[in-house]
């Protein structure tokens, strides 16, 4: 069954994204000698947000990325993986699944997750009936297994294709069992794709929506070093 590349349904609660908050976050995190923001002006960047390191589907995602990383690179797209564990845990995870040379960002505070409006999943998104057949197949038959959680067990994953500091395309999981087509997403980097995410009314405020109630949180200033 094909998976739609753009999914409207969001996990709750979630952060609404502004262009300013996204730019702030991209400038905060570094990939080698460049900020993630600057990297998007050098080449398209696919940012893959994982769940916790013990998640079966997180492991499957890393295995999938390892099997298609050359095809992703063939589109001119840089691959970056974001995970909630420590930097050392992220390196070990990437090495274990054959992604030794892939850039891995450690985000225990989930600041980058929130900047991309990736919230915590609902019970149905994490434990729903449609998840269990895939979990059995992936964990046991495909031998990805499972491990202890490292980070928030309810954190939802996501995949974003970035260019020139903005999001070109995205994949937002309806459930943790969804399996993105990374090559199809990366192939969009070569086309004349309409830019998205225009600034909202007030670019200095993120709005947190919780079951119909809205709270606001000011963006913290970037730490200068």
mmCIF file of N, CA and C in Angstrom, residues 55-164:
data_model
loop_
_atom_site.group_PDB
_atom_site.id
_atom_site.type_symbol
_atom_site.label_atom_id
_atom_site.label_comp_id
_atom_site.label_asym_id
_atom_site.label_seq_id
_atom_site.Cartn_x
_atom_site.Cartn_y
_atom_site.Cartn_z
ATOM 1 N N UNK A 55 13.479 1.865 19.764
ATOM 2 C CA UNK A 55 12.268 1.662 18.966
ATOM 3 C C UNK A 55 12.561 0.762 17.763
ATOM 4 N N UNK A 56 11.737 -0.242 17.568
ATOM 5 C CA UNK A 56 11.894 -1.159 16.441
ATOM 6 C C UNK A 56 11.846 -0.417 15.112
ATOM 7 N N UNK A 57 10.915 0.519 14.981
ATOM 8 C CA UNK A 57 10.749 1.221 13.713
ATOM 9 C C UNK A 57 11.863 2.249 13.490
ATOM 10 N N UNK A 58 12.447 2.731 14.583
ATOM 11 C CA UNK A 58 13.632 3.586 14.473
ATOM 12 C C UNK A 58 14.782 2.784 13.871
ATOM 13 N N UNK A 59 14.956 1.568 14.333
ATOM 14 C CA UNK A 59 16.004 0.700 13.797
ATOM 15 C C UNK A 59 15.745 0.354 12.337
ATOM 16 N N UNK A 60 14.493 0.107 12.023
ATOM 17 C CA UNK A 60 14.146 -0.173 10.628
ATOM 18 C C UNK A 60 14.457 1.033 9.748
ATOM 19 N N UNK A 61 14.150 2.227 10.241
ATOM 20 C CA UNK A 61 14.421 3.442 9.476
ATOM 21 C C UNK A 61 15.906 3.580 9.177
ATOM 22 N N UNK A 62 16.749 3.288 10.164
ATOM 23 C CA UNK A 62 18.188 3.357 9.944
ATOM 24 C C UNK A 62 18.636 2.311 8.926
ATOM 25 N N UNK A 63 18.052 1.115 9.007
ATOM 26 C CA UNK A 63 18.369 0.085 8.028
ATOM 27 C C UNK A 63 17.947 0.490 6.627
ATOM 28 N N UNK A 64 16.769 1.090 6.516
ATOM 29 C CA UNK A 64 16.291 1.560 5.215
ATOM 30 C C UNK A 64 17.212 2.644 4.655
ATOM 31 N N UNK A 65 17.608 3.580 5.524
ATOM 32 C CA UNK A 65 18.493 4.665 5.080
ATOM 33 C C UNK A 65 19.839 4.128 4.619
ATOM 34 N N UNK A 66 20.354 3.136 5.328
ATOM 35 C CA UNK A 66 21.639 2.553 4.941
ATOM 36 C C UNK A 66 21.557 1.903 3.555
ATOM 37 N N UNK A 67 20.414 1.301 3.252
ATOM 38 C CA UNK A 67 20.260 0.585 1.977
ATOM 39 C C UNK A 67 20.063 1.531 0.794
ATOM 40 N N UNK A 68 19.625 2.763 1.051
ATOM 41 C CA UNK A 68 19.344 3.692 -0.053
ATOM 42 C C UNK A 68 20.176 4.974 0.021
ATOM 43 N N UNK A 69 21.146 5.028 0.913
ATOM 44 C CA UNK A 69 21.876 6.288 1.093
ATOM 45 C C UNK A 69 22.630 6.714 -0.163
ATOM 46 N N UNK A 70 23.132 5.747 -0.961
ATOM 47 C CA UNK A 70 23.812 6.110 -2.194
ATOM 48 C C UNK A 70 22.837 6.703 -3.202
ATOM 49 N N UNK A 71 21.622 6.209 -3.230
ATOM 50 C CA UNK A 71 20.611 6.762 -4.136
ATOM 51 C C UNK A 71 20.182 8.148 -3.674
ATOM 52 N N UNK A 72 20.128 8.353 -2.363
ATOM 53 C CA UNK A 72 19.823 9.686 -1.835
ATOM 54 C C UNK A 72 20.937 10.655 -2.221
ATOM 55 N N UNK A 73 22.191 10.221 -2.037
ATOM 56 C CA UNK A 73 23.330 11.057 -2.396
ATOM 57 C C UNK A 73 23.343 11.355 -3.892
ATOM 58 N N UNK A 74 22.842 10.419 -4.688
ATOM 59 C CA UNK A 74 22.798 10.610 -6.128
ATOM 60 C C UNK A 74 21.887 11.743 -6.566
ATOM 61 N N UNK A 75 20.959 12.132 -5.721
ATOM 62 C CA UNK A 75 20.087 13.265 -6.025
ATOM 63 C C UNK A 75 20.722 14.595 -5.612
ATOM 64 N N UNK A 76 21.932 14.515 -4.998
ATOM 65 C CA UNK A 76 22.587 15.723 -4.519
ATOM 66 C C UNK A 76 22.130 16.141 -3.138
ATOM 67 N N UNK A 77 21.456 15.235 -2.449
ATOM 68 C CA UNK A 77 20.883 15.546 -1.140
ATOM 69 C C UNK A 77 21.779 15.046 -0.019
ATOM 70 N N UNK A 78 22.006 15.906 0.962
ATOM 71 C CA UNK A 78 22.773 15.555 2.154
ATOM 72 C C UNK A 78 21.834 14.926 3.175
ATOM 73 N N UNK A 79 22.267 13.838 3.808
ATOM 74 C CA UNK A 79 21.453 13.150 4.800
ATOM 75 C C UNK A 79 21.915 13.515 6.204
ATOM 76 N N UNK A 80 20.959 13.907 7.048
ATOM 77 C CA UNK A 80 21.227 14.225 8.452
ATOM 78 C C UNK A 80 20.192 13.506 9.307
ATOM 79 N N UNK A 81 20.648 12.814 10.342
ATOM 80 C CA UNK A 81 19.761 12.091 11.246
ATOM 81 C C UNK A 81 19.741 12.791 12.592
ATOM 82 N N UNK A 82 18.550 12.962 13.152
ATOM 83 C CA UNK A 82 18.386 13.594 14.467
ATOM 84 C C UNK A 82 17.830 12.563 15.434
ATOM 85 N N UNK A 83 18.461 12.445 16.610
ATOM 86 C CA UNK A 83 18.003 11.482 17.599
ATOM 87 C C UNK A 83 18.076 12.106 18.993
ATOM 88 N N UNK A 84 17.384 11.484 19.949
ATOM 89 C CA UNK A 84 17.233 12.074 21.280
ATOM 90 C C UNK A 84 18.301 11.635 22.271
ATOM 91 N N UNK A 85 19.131 10.671 21.898
ATOM 92 C CA UNK A 85 20.163 10.198 22.806
ATOM 93 C C UNK A 85 21.366 11.122 22.835
ATOM 94 N N UNK A 86 22.401 10.699 23.547
ATOM 95 C CA UNK A 86 23.640 11.468 23.602
ATOM 96 C C UNK A 86 24.360 11.366 22.263
ATOM 97 N N UNK A 87 25.386 12.196 22.088
ATOM 98 C CA UNK A 87 26.162 12.156 20.849
ATOM 99 C C UNK A 87 26.815 10.790 20.671
ATOM 100 N N UNK A 88 27.321 10.223 21.750
ATOM 101 C CA UNK A 88 27.963 8.910 21.674
ATOM 102 C C UNK A 88 26.953 7.830 21.299
ATOM 103 N N UNK A 89 25.759 7.893 21.884
ATOM 104 C CA UNK A 89 24.725 6.917 21.555
ATOM 105 C C UNK A 89 24.314 7.032 20.092
ATOM 106 N N UNK A 90 24.239 8.271 19.603
ATOM 107 C CA UNK A 90 23.892 8.472 18.202
ATOM 108 C C UNK A 90 24.928 7.893 17.264
ATOM 109 N N UNK A 91 26.206 8.074 17.592
ATOM 110 C CA UNK A 91 27.282 7.530 16.767
ATOM 111 C C UNK A 91 27.251 6.004 16.768
ATOM 112 N N UNK A 92 27.012 5.428 17.934
ATOM 113 C CA UNK A 92 26.953 3.965 18.028
ATOM 114 C C UNK A 92 25.782 3.409 17.227
ATOM 115 N N UNK A 93 24.648 4.107 17.286
ATOM 116 C CA UNK A 93 23.465 3.666 16.563
ATOM 117 C C UNK A 93 23.708 3.713 15.056
ATOM 118 N N UNK A 94 24.306 4.827 14.592
ATOM 119 C CA UNK A 94 24.585 4.966 13.162
ATOM 120 C C UNK A 94 25.583 3.911 12.701
ATOM 121 N N UNK A 95 26.612 3.661 13.491
ATOM 122 C CA UNK A 95 27.624 2.681 13.122
ATOM 123 C C UNK A 95 27.036 1.269 13.068
ATOM 124 N N UNK A 96 26.165 0.986 14.006
ATOM 125 C CA UNK A 96 25.559 -0.351 14.070
ATOM 126 C C UNK A 96 24.744 -0.659 12.831
ATOM 127 N N UNK A 97 24.109 0.350 12.257
ATOM 128 C CA UNK A 97 23.237 0.110 11.103
ATOM 129 C C UNK A 97 23.868 0.558 9.783
ATOM 130 N N UNK A 98 25.185 0.699 9.763
ATOM 131 C CA UNK A 98 25.876 0.961 8.510
ATOM 132 C C UNK A 98 25.808 2.384 8.029
ATOM 133 N N UNK A 99 25.676 3.339 8.955
ATOM 134 C CA UNK A 99 25.617 4.756 8.592
ATOM 135 C C UNK A 99 26.761 5.519 9.249
ATOM 136 N N UNK A 100 27.926 4.920 9.263
ATOM 137 C CA UNK A 100 29.086 5.482 9.961
ATOM 138 C C UNK A 100 29.412 6.901 9.500
ATOM 139 N N UNK A 101 29.312 7.166 8.200
ATOM 140 C CA UNK A 101 29.701 8.466 7.654
ATOM 141 C C UNK A 101 28.550 9.471 7.609
ATOM 142 N N UNK A 102 27.407 9.093 8.150
ATOM 143 C CA UNK A 102 26.235 9.984 8.134
ATOM 144 C C UNK A 102 26.295 10.962 9.301
ATOM 145 N N UNK A 103 25.919 12.197 9.042
ATOM 146 C CA UNK A 103 25.882 13.215 10.095
ATOM 147 C C UNK A 103 24.716 12.924 11.043
ATOM 148 N N UNK A 104 25.013 12.862 12.342
ATOM 149 C CA UNK A 104 23.993 12.582 13.354
ATOM 150 C C UNK A 104 23.966 13.725 14.370
ATOM 151 N N UNK A 105 22.800 14.292 14.590
ATOM 152 C CA UNK A 105 22.621 15.376 15.566
ATOM 153 C C UNK A 105 21.982 14.809 16.820
ATOM 154 N N UNK A 106 22.558 15.141 17.963
ATOM 155 C CA UNK A 106 22.002 14.737 19.248
ATOM 156 C C UNK A 106 21.115 15.868 19.779
ATOM 157 N N UNK A 107 19.862 15.539 20.099
ATOM 158 C CA UNK A 107 18.901 16.561 20.540
ATOM 159 C C UNK A 107 18.094 16.061 21.739
ATOM 160 N N UNK A 108 18.755 15.850 22.897
ATOM 161 C CA UNK A 108 18.036 15.337 24.074
ATOM 162 C C UNK A 108 16.925 16.266 24.557
ATOM 163 N N UNK A 109 17.078 17.561 24.358
ATOM 164 C CA UNK A 109 16.052 18.519 24.789
ATOM 165 C C UNK A 109 14.878 18.589 23.826
ATOM 166 N N UNK A 110 15.025 17.963 22.659
ATOM 167 C CA UNK A 110 13.989 17.942 21.608
ATOM 168 C C UNK A 110 13.661 19.337 21.088
ATOM 169 N N UNK A 111 14.602 20.238 21.189
ATOM 170 C CA UNK A 111 14.378 21.601 20.696
ATOM 171 C C UNK A 111 14.158 21.611 19.191
ATOM 172 N N UNK A 112 14.942 20.793 18.487
ATOM 173 C CA UNK A 112 14.809 20.749 17.030
ATOM 174 C C UNK A 112 13.519 20.047 16.625
ATOM 175 N N UNK A 113 13.140 19.019 17.370
ATOM 176 C CA UNK A 113 11.855 18.354 17.114
ATOM 177 C C UNK A 113 10.716 19.367 17.205
ATOM 178 N N UNK A 114 10.739 20.177 18.248
ATOM 179 C CA UNK A 114 9.662 21.144 18.463
ATOM 180 C C UNK A 114 9.659 22.214 17.378
ATOM 181 N N UNK A 115 10.856 22.616 16.922
ATOM 182 C CA UNK A 115 10.930 23.630 15.869
ATOM 183 C C UNK A 115 10.286 23.138 14.579
ATOM 184 N N UNK A 116 10.303 21.816 14.361
ATOM 185 C CA UNK A 116 9.670 21.230 13.180
ATOM 186 C C UNK A 116 8.248 20.746 13.470
ATOM 187 N N UNK A 117 7.713 21.152 14.606
ATOM 188 C CA UNK A 117 6.333 20.820 14.981
ATOM 189 C C UNK A 117 6.099 19.324 15.091
ATOM 190 N N UNK A 118 7.097 18.598 15.565
ATOM 191 C CA UNK A 118 6.955 17.170 15.814
ATOM 192 C C UNK A 118 6.636 16.976 17.294
ATOM 193 N N UNK A 119 5.399 16.633 17.584
ATOM 194 C CA UNK A 119 4.947 16.518 18.967
ATOM 195 C C UNK A 119 4.972 15.093 19.477
ATOM 196 N N UNK A 120 4.263 14.882 20.555
ATOM 197 C CA UNK A 120 4.153 13.563 21.168
ATOM 198 C C UNK A 120 2.910 12.873 20.619
ATOM 199 N N UNK A 121 3.033 11.591 20.331
ATOM 200 C CA UNK A 121 1.947 10.866 19.694
ATOM 201 C C UNK A 121 0.804 10.534 20.635
ATOM 202 N N UNK A 122 -0.346 10.289 20.053
ATOM 203 C CA UNK A 122 -1.511 9.841 20.799
ATOM 204 C C UNK A 122 -1.402 8.334 21.049
ATOM 205 N N UNK A 123 -2.286 7.810 21.866
ATOM 206 C CA UNK A 123 -2.296 6.359 22.146
ATOM 207 C C UNK A 123 -2.481 5.584 20.848
ATOM 208 N N UNK A 124 -3.361 6.043 19.977
ATOM 209 C CA UNK A 124 -3.623 5.341 18.721
ATOM 210 C C UNK A 124 -2.409 5.373 17.807
ATOM 211 N N UNK A 125 -1.688 6.471 17.793
ATOM 212 C CA UNK A 125 -0.515 6.576 16.928
ATOM 213 C C UNK A 125 0.634 5.674 17.373
ATOM 214 N N UNK A 126 0.683 5.372 18.660
ATOM 215 C CA UNK A 126 1.792 4.583 19.197
ATOM 216 C C UNK A 126 1.409 3.134 19.469
ATOM 217 N N UNK A 127 0.165 2.905 19.908
ATOM 218 C CA UNK A 127 -0.253 1.559 20.310
ATOM 219 C C UNK A 127 -1.474 1.054 19.548
ATOM 220 N N UNK A 128 -1.873 1.761 18.487
ATOM 221 C CA UNK A 128 -3.072 1.381 17.744
ATOM 222 C C UNK A 128 -2.982 -0.010 17.128
ATOM 223 N N UNK A 129 -4.138 -0.575 16.783
ATOM 224 C CA UNK A 129 -4.202 -1.949 16.275
ATOM 225 C C UNK A 129 -3.426 -2.142 14.975
ATOM 226 N N UNK A 130 -3.403 -1.127 14.124
ATOM 227 C CA UNK A 130 -2.730 -1.274 12.835
ATOM 228 C C UNK A 130 -1.211 -1.352 12.986
ATOM 229 N N UNK A 131 -0.690 -1.031 14.164
ATOM 230 C CA UNK A 131 0.755 -1.033 14.383
ATOM 231 C C UNK A 131 1.292 -2.432 14.661
ATOM 232 N N UNK A 132 0.505 -3.264 15.364
ATOM 233 C CA UNK A 132 1.016 -4.533 15.866
ATOM 234 C C UNK A 132 1.455 -5.521 14.791
ATOM 235 N N UNK A 133 0.739 -5.694 13.678
ATOM 236 C CA UNK A 133 1.250 -6.605 12.629
ATOM 237 C C UNK A 133 2.605 -6.166 12.094
ATOM 238 N N UNK A 134 2.763 -4.863 11.879
ATOM 239 C CA UNK A 134 4.052 -4.345 11.391
ATOM 240 C C UNK A 134 5.137 -4.523 12.440
ATOM 241 N N UNK A 135 4.789 -4.323 13.704
ATOM 242 C CA UNK A 135 5.764 -4.475 14.780
ATOM 243 C C UNK A 135 6.259 -5.915 14.845
ATOM 244 N N UNK A 136 5.336 -6.861 14.753
ATOM 245 C CA UNK A 136 5.713 -8.282 14.793
ATOM 246 C C UNK A 136 6.630 -8.626 13.621
ATOM 247 N N UNK A 137 6.244 -8.187 12.437
ATOM 248 C CA UNK A 137 7.035 -8.493 11.243
ATOM 249 C C UNK A 137 8.424 -7.876 11.320
ATOM 250 N N UNK A 138 8.492 -6.612 11.765
ATOM 251 C CA UNK A 138 9.768 -5.897 11.770
ATOM 252 C C UNK A 138 10.688 -6.368 12.884
ATOM 253 N N UNK A 139 10.132 -6.554 14.075
ATOM 254 C CA UNK A 139 10.953 -6.924 15.225
ATOM 255 C C UNK A 139 11.416 -8.377 15.169
ATOM 256 N N UNK A 140 10.529 -9.269 14.762
ATOM 257 C CA UNK A 140 10.845 -10.692 14.822
ATOM 258 C C UNK A 140 11.254 -11.277 13.473
ATOM 259 N N UNK A 141 10.423 -11.126 12.466
ATOM 260 C CA UNK A 141 10.707 -11.742 11.181
ATOM 261 C C UNK A 141 11.876 -11.066 10.470
ATOM 262 N N UNK A 142 11.972 -9.746 10.602
ATOM 263 C CA UNK A 142 13.087 -9.030 9.972
ATOM 264 C C UNK A 142 14.232 -8.797 10.954
ATOM 265 N N UNK A 143 14.043 -9.225 12.190
ATOM 266 C CA UNK A 143 15.086 -9.289 13.217
ATOM 267 C C UNK A 143 15.675 -7.928 13.589
ATOM 268 N N UNK A 144 14.846 -6.887 13.603
ATOM 269 C CA UNK A 144 15.327 -5.598 14.099
ATOM 270 C C UNK A 144 15.247 -5.529 15.623
ATOM 271 N N UNK A 145 14.398 -6.356 16.205
ATOM 272 C CA UNK A 145 14.312 -6.412 17.653
ATOM 273 C C UNK A 145 13.832 -5.116 18.271
ATOM 274 N N UNK A 146 14.110 -4.948 19.555
ATOM 275 C CA UNK A 146 13.745 -3.741 20.295
ATOM 276 C C UNK A 146 14.713 -3.596 21.458
ATOM 277 N N UNK A 147 14.797 -2.384 21.984
ATOM 278 C CA UNK A 147 15.710 -2.128 23.098
ATOM 279 C C UNK A 147 15.094 -1.171 24.092
ATOM 280 N N UNK A 148 15.889 -0.795 25.086
ATOM 281 C CA UNK A 148 15.415 0.138 26.092
ATOM 282 C C UNK A 148 15.250 1.529 25.483
ATOM 283 N N UNK A 149 14.209 2.245 25.864
ATOM 284 C CA UNK A 149 13.990 3.583 25.309
ATOM 285 C C UNK A 149 15.060 4.571 25.763
ATOM 286 N N UNK A 150 15.501 5.402 24.844
ATOM 287 C CA UNK A 150 16.430 6.487 25.149
ATOM 288 C C UNK A 150 15.780 7.782 24.712
ATOM 289 N N UNK A 151 15.033 8.381 25.604
ATOM 290 C CA UNK A 151 14.290 9.581 25.268
ATOM 291 C C UNK A 151 12.806 9.374 25.485
ATOM 292 N N UNK A 152 12.013 10.303 25.021
ATOM 293 C CA UNK A 152 10.571 10.287 25.204
ATOM 294 C C UNK A 152 9.943 9.205 24.323
ATOM 295 N N UNK A 153 9.279 8.230 24.931
ATOM 296 C CA UNK A 153 8.677 7.138 24.170
ATOM 297 C C UNK A 153 7.525 7.600 23.293
ATOM 298 N N UNK A 154 6.955 8.745 23.598
ATOM 299 C CA UNK A 154 5.814 9.234 22.828
ATOM 300 C C UNK A 154 6.223 10.184 21.699
ATOM 301 N N UNK A 155 7.494 10.480 21.586
ATOM 302 C CA UNK A 155 7.940 11.395 20.535
ATOM 303 C C UNK A 155 7.685 10.795 19.154
ATOM 304 N N UNK A 156 7.050 11.587 18.278
ATOM 305 C CA UNK A 156 6.783 11.136 16.918
ATOM 306 C C UNK A 156 7.963 11.450 15.999
ATOM 307 N N UNK A 157 8.209 10.580 15.016
ATOM 308 C CA UNK A 157 9.275 10.819 14.040
ATOM 309 C C UNK A 157 8.783 11.688 12.890
ATOM 310 N N UNK A 158 9.674 11.946 11.950
ATOM 311 C CA UNK A 158 9.308 12.722 10.774
ATOM 312 C C UNK A 158 10.507 12.876 9.847
ATOM 313 N N UNK A 159 10.235 13.217 8.594
ATOM 314 C CA UNK A 159 11.291 13.402 7.594
ATOM 315 C C UNK A 159 11.027 14.709 6.856
ATOM 316 N N UNK A 160 12.075 15.530 6.703
ATOM 317 C CA UNK A 160 11.919 16.841 6.072
ATOM 318 C C UNK A 160 13.022 17.055 5.048
ATOM 319 N N UNK A 161 12.630 17.532 3.881
ATOM 320 C CA UNK A 161 13.577 17.894 2.834
ATOM 321 C C UNK A 161 13.718 19.417 2.852
ATOM 322 N N UNK A 162 14.945 19.890 3.094
ATOM 323 C CA UNK A 162 15.192 21.320 3.256
ATOM 324 C C UNK A 162 16.008 21.871 2.097
ATOM 325 N N UNK A 163 15.781 23.150 1.798
ATOM 326 C CA UNK A 163 16.569 23.852 0.798
ATOM 327 C C UNK A 163 16.481 25.339 1.028
ATOM 328 N N UNK A 164 17.614 26.036 1.006
ATOM 329 C CA UNK A 164 17.655 27.488 1.190
ATOM 330 C C UNK A 164 16.954 27.930 2.467
#
